[in-house]
Amino acid sequence: MTTLFSGRRVGEDPFGNRYYQNRKGTRRWVIYAGTVEASRVPPEWHGWLHHTFKNPPTVEPPKVRPWEKEHVPNLTGTPDAYRPSGSLWESGQRPPATGDYEAWRPGVRGRGG
């Protein structure tokens, strides 16, 4: 209801999230497209939401450096999540041991001690 009566649409990000502020510009918020997950807000919009930037990226786009990568939301819990080798979700097969590990045994001095 707040969005409908006192919100002014400011812009939209590539993920489809819509950004609003009240008429005075003192309160800012996001309406998520899909799952409500804060990591789905790109950095430039995050800065605007938290009053780090006065103007939204639609008015004053940030300078993109050549070394910057595209924003990727947190993919934990999704089919696209990172799964290292040996993970039960990857192949379930652990890589073979390299033989560089010596288990601790009480009362026995090892190499370092």
PDB file of N, CA and C in Angstrom, residues 7-8 10-11 17 20 31-32 38-39 41 46 55 60 68 70 97 110:
ATOM      1  N   GLY A   7       4.695   5.942  -3.006  1.00  0.00           N
ATOM      2  CA  GLY A   7       5.937   5.608  -3.677  1.00  0.00           C
ATOM      3  C   GLY A   7       6.050   6.209  -5.064  1.00  0.00           C
ATOM      4  N   ARG A   8       7.263   6.615  -5.397  1.00  0.00           N
ATOM      5  CA  ARG A   8       7.553   7.117  -6.738  1.00  0.00           C
ATOM      6  C   ARG A   8       8.607   6.190  -7.321  1.00  0.00           C
ATOM      7  N   VAL A  10      11.624   4.814  -9.249  1.00  0.00           N
ATOM      8  CA  VAL A  10      12.882   5.457  -9.616  1.00  0.00           C
ATOM      9  C   VAL A  10      13.573   4.706 -10.738  1.00  0.00           C
ATOM     10  N   GLY A  11      13.443   3.390 -10.747  1.00  0.00           N
ATOM     11  CA  GLY A  11      14.104   2.624 -11.795  1.00  0.00           C
ATOM     12  C   GLY A  11      13.989   1.140 -11.595  1.00  0.00           C
ATOM     13  N   ASN A  17      14.184  -6.163 -10.576  1.00  0.00           N
ATOM     14  CA  ASN A  17      13.810  -5.538  -9.308  1.00  0.00           C
ATOM     15  C   ASN A  17      13.459  -4.079  -9.574  1.00  0.00           C
ATOM     16  N   TYR A  20      11.949   2.236  -5.526  1.00  0.00           N
ATOM     17  CA  TYR A  20      11.032   3.331  -5.231  1.00  0.00           C
ATOM     18  C   TYR A  20      11.594   4.211  -4.130  1.00  0.00           C
ATOM     19  N   ILE A  31      11.236  -3.566  -4.630  1.00  0.00           N
ATOM     20  CA  ILE A  31      10.256  -4.629  -4.810  1.00  0.00           C
ATOM     21  C   ILE A  31      10.966  -5.669  -5.676  1.00  0.00           C
ATOM     22  N   TYR A  32      11.247  -6.830  -5.083  1.00  0.00           N
ATOM     23  CA  TYR A  32      12.011  -7.870  -5.776  1.00  0.00           C
ATOM     24  C   TYR A  32      11.194  -8.548  -6.862  1.00  0.00           C
ATOM     25  N   ALA A  38      18.550 -10.358  -0.671  1.00  0.00           N
ATOM     26  CA  ALA A  38      19.289  -9.099  -0.723  1.00  0.00           C
ATOM     27  C   ALA A  38      20.487  -9.142  -1.669  1.00  0.00           C
ATOM     28  N   SER A  39      21.079 -10.315  -1.867  1.00  0.00           N
ATOM     29  CA  SER A  39      22.242 -10.386  -2.758  1.00  0.00           C
ATOM     30  C   SER A  39      21.851 -10.218  -4.226  1.00  0.00           C
ATOM     31  N   VAL A  41      20.425  -7.600  -5.307  1.00  0.00           N
ATOM     32  CA  VAL A  41      20.482  -6.163  -5.568  1.00  0.00           C
ATOM     33  C   VAL A  41      21.896  -5.817  -6.021  1.00  0.00           C
ATOM     34  N   HIS A  46      22.340  -0.948  -4.411  1.00  0.00           N
ATOM     35  CA  HIS A  46      22.535  -1.101  -2.965  1.00  0.00           C
ATOM     36  C   HIS A  46      23.018   0.222  -2.375  1.00  0.00           C
ATOM     37  N   ASN A  55      21.937  10.206  -6.074  1.00  0.00           N
ATOM     38  CA  ASN A  55      21.121   9.942  -7.256  1.00  0.00           C
ATOM     39  C   ASN A  55      21.120   8.449  -7.585  1.00  0.00           C
ATOM     40  N   GLU A  60      22.408   8.883 -12.503  1.00  0.00           N
ATOM     41  CA  GLU A  60      23.858   9.026 -12.480  1.00  0.00           C
ATOM     42  C   GLU A  60      24.504   7.637 -12.464  1.00  0.00           C
ATOM     43  N   GLU A  68      36.179  -4.727 -13.356  1.00  0.00           N
ATOM     44  CA  GLU A  68      34.971  -5.133 -12.636  1.00  0.00           C
ATOM     45  C   GLU A  68      34.229  -6.240 -13.378  1.00  0.00           C
ATOM     46  N   GLU A  70      30.593  -8.624 -13.830  1.00  0.00           N
ATOM     47  CA  GLU A  70      29.150  -8.474 -13.719  1.00  0.00           C
ATOM     48  C   GLU A  70      28.692  -8.958 -12.348  1.00  0.00           C
ATOM     49  N   ALA A  97      43.912 -39.176  -1.897  1.00  0.00           N
ATOM     50  CA  ALA A  97      44.800 -38.532  -0.926  1.00  0.00           C
ATOM     51  C   ALA A  97      46.197 -38.405  -1.520  1.00  0.00           C
ATOM     52  N   GLY A 110      55.721 -35.927  16.459  1.00  0.00           N
ATOM     53  CA  GLY A 110      55.801 -35.964  14.997  1.00  0.00           C
ATOM     54  C   GLY A 110      57.028 -35.239  14.493  1.00  0.00           C
TER      55      GLY A 110
END
